[in-house]
PDB file of C-alpha atoms in Angstrom:
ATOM      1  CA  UNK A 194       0.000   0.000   0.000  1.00 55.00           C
ATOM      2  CA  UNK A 195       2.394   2.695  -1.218  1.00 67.00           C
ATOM      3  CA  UNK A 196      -0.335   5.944  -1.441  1.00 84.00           C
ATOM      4  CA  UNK A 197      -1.125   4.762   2.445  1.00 88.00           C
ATOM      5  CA  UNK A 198      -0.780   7.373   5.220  1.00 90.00           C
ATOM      6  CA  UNK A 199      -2.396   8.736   8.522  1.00 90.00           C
ATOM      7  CA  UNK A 200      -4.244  11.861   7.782  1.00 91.00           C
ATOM      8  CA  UNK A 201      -6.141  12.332  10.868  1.00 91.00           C
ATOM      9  CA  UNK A 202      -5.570  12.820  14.694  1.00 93.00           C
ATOM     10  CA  UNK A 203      -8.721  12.239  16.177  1.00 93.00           C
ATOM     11  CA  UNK A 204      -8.023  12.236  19.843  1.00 91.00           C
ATOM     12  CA  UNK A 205      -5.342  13.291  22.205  1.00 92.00           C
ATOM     13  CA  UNK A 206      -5.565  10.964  25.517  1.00 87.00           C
ATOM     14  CA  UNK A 207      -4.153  12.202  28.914  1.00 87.00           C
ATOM     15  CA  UNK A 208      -3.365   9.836  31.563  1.00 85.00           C
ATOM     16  CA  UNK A 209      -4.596  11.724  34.913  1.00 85.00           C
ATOM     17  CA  UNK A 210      -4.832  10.394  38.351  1.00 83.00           C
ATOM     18  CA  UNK A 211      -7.416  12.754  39.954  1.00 87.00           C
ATOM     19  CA  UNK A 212     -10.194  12.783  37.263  1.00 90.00           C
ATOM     20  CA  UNK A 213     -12.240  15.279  38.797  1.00 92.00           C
ATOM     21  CA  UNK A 214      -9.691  17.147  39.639  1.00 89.00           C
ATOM     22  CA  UNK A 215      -8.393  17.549  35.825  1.00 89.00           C
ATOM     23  CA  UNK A 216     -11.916  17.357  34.617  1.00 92.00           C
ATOM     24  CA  UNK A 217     -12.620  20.741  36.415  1.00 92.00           C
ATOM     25  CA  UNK A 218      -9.406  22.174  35.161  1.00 87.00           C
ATOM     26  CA  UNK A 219     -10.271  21.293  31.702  1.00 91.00           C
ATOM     27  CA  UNK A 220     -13.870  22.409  32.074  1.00 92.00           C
ATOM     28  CA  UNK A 221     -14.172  25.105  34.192  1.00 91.00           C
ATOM     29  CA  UNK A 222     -10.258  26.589  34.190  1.00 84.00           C
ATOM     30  CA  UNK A 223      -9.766  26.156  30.347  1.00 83.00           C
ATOM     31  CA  UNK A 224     -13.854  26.017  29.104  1.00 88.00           C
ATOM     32  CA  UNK A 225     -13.792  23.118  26.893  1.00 89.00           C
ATOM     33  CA  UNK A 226     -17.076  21.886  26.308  1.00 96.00           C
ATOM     34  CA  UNK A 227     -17.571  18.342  27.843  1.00 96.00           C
ATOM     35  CA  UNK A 228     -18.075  15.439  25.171  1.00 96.00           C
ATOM     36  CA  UNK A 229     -19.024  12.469  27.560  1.00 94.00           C
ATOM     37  CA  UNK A 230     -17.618  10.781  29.773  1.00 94.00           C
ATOM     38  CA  UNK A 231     -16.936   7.214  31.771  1.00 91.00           C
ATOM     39  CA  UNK A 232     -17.326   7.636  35.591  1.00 92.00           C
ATOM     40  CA  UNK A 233     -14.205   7.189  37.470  1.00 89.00           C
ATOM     41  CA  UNK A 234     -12.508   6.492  34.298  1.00 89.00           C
ATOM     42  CA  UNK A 235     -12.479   8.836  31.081  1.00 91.00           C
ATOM     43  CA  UNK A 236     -13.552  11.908  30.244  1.00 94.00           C
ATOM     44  CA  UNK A 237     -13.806  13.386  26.568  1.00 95.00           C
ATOM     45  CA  UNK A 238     -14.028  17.205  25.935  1.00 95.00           C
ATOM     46  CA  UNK A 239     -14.668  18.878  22.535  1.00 93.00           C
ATOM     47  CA  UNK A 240     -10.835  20.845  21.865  1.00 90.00           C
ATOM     48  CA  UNK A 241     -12.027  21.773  17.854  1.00 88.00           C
ATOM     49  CA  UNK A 242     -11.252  19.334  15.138  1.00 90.00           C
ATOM     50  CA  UNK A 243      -9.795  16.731  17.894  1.00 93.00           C
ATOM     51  CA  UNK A 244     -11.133  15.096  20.848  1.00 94.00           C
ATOM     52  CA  UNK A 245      -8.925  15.495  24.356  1.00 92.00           C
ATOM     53  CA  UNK A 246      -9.384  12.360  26.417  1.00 91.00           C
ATOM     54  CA  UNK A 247      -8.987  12.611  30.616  1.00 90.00           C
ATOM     55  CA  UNK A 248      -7.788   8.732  31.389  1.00 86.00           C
ATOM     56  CA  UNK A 249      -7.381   7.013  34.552  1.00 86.00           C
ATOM     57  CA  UNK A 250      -6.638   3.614  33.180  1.00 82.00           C
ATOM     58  CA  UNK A 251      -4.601   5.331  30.770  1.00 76.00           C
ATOM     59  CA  UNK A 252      -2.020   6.486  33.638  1.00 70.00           C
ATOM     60  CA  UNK A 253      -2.316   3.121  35.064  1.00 70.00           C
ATOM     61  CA  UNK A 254      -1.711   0.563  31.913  1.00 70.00           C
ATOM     62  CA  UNK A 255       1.349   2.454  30.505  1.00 66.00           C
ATOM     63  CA  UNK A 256       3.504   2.679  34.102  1.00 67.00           C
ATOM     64  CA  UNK A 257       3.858   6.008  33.521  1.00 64.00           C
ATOM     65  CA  UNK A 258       1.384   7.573  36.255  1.00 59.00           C
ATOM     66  CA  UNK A 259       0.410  11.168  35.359  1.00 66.00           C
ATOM     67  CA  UNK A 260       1.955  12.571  32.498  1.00 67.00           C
ATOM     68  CA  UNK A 261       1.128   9.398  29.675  1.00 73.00           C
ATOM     69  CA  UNK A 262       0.143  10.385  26.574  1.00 81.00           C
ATOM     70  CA  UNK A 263      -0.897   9.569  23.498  1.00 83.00           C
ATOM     71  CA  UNK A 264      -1.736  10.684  20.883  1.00 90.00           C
ATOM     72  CA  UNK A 265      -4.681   8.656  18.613  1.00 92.00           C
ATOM     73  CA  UNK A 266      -4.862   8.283  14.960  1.00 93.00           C
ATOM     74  CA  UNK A 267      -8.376   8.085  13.410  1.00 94.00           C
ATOM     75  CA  UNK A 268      -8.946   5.780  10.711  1.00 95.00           C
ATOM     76  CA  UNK A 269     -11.640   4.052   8.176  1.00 94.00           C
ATOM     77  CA  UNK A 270     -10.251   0.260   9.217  1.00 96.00           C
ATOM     78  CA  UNK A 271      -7.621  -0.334  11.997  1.00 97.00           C
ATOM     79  CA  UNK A 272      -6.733  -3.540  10.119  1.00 97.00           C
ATOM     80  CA  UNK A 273      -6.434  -1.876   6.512  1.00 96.00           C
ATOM     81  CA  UNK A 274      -4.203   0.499   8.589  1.00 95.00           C
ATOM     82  CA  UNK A 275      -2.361  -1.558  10.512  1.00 96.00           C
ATOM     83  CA  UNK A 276      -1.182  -3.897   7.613  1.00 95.00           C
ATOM     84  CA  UNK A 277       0.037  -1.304   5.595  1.00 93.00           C
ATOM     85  CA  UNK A 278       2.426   0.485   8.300  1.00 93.00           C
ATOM     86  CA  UNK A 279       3.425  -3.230   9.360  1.00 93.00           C
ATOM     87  CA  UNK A 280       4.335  -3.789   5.556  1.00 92.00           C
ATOM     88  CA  UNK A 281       6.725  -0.211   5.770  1.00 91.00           C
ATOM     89  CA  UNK A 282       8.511  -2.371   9.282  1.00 91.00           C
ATOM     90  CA  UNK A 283       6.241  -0.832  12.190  1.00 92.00           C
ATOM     91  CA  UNK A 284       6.567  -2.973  15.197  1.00 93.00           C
ATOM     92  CA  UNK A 285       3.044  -2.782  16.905  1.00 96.00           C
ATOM     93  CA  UNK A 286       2.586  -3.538  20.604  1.00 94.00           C
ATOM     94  CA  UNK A 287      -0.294  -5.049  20.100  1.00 93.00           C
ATOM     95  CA  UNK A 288      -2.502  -6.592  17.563  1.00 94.00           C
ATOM     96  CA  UNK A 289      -5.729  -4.797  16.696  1.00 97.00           C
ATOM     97  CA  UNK A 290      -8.227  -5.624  19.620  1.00 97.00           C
ATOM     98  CA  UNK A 291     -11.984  -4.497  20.183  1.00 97.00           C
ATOM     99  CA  UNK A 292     -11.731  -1.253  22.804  1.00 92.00           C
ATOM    100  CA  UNK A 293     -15.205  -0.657  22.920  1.00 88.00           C
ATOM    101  CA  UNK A 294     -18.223  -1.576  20.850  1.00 91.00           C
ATOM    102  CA  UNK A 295     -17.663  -1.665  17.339  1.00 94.00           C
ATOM    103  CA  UNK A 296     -14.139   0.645  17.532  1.00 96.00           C
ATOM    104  CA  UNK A 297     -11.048  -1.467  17.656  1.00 97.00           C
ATOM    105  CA  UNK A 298      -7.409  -0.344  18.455  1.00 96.00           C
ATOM    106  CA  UNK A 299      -3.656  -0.909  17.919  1.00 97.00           C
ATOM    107  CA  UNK A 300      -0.978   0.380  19.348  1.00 94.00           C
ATOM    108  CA  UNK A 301       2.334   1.907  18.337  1.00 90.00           C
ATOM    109  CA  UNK A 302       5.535   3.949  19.598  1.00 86.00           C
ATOM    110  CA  UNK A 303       7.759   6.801  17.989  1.00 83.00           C
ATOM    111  CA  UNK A 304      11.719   6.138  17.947  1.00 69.00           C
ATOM    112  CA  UNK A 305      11.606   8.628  21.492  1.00 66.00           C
ATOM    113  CA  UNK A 306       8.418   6.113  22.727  1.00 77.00           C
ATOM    114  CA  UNK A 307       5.717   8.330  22.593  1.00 76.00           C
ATOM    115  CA  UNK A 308       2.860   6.411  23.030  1.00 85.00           C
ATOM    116  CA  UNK A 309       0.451   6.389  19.580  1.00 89.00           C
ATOM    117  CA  UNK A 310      -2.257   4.158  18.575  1.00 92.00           C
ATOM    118  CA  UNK A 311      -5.006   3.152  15.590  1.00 95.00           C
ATOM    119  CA  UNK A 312      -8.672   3.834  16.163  1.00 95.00           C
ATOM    120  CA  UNK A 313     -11.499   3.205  14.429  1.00 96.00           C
ATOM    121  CA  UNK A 314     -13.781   0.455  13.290  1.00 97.00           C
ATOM    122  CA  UNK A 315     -12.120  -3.148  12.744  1.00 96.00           C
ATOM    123  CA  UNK A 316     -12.218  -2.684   8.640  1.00 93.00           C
ATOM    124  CA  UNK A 317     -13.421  -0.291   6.201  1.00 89.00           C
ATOM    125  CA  UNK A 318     -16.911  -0.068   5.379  1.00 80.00           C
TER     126      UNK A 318
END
């Protein structure tokens, strides 16, 4: 897939450890317009053409407390996508896995090891 490429950041995820206390911050400190949210979990605010994402499990899963990021790349089929940068030599951490509902996920590092990821559904329409 030579004419493949990621055109699209769709959401920047946050790892927190006090959600309400960065959900307030976000909300009423900054005025971002709350998306929906996850109790005790996530939190998604509109920030414009991408989503920010407030994560506790986020924090937790990548060892890296508060401070994790990443930084999530929208796309028509995760497995369309993920074949293509695996044929150009991307190591993956993961395979693509169901994350909720009908969106699936993979997940990725940068040479430095920021934390970036595939989301969408499992294959184009």
């Amino acid at each position: 897939m030579p004419d493949f490429a990621l055109s699209r950041i769709g959401v920047v995820m946050l790892g927190v450890t006090d959600l309400a206390r960065s959900v307030a911050f976000y909300r009423d400190t900054l005025g971002l317009p709350l998306q929906s949210e996850i109790p005790g979990e996530f939190t998604f605010f509109n920030a414009g053409s991408v989503t920010l994402a407030l994560s506790v499990p986020h924090s937790k899963h990548t060892g890296r407390g508060a401070g994790a990021t990443e930084v999530v790349f929208s796309v028509e089929g995760v497995r369309e996508a993920y074949d293509a940068l695996r044929s150009r030599g991307l190591r993956f951490t993961n395979e693509p896995r169901v994350v909720t509902g009908p969106m699936w996920s993979a997940n990725f590092s940068d040479p430095d090891g920021h934390g970036l990821s595939l989301f969408g559904p499992e294959r184009k329409p």
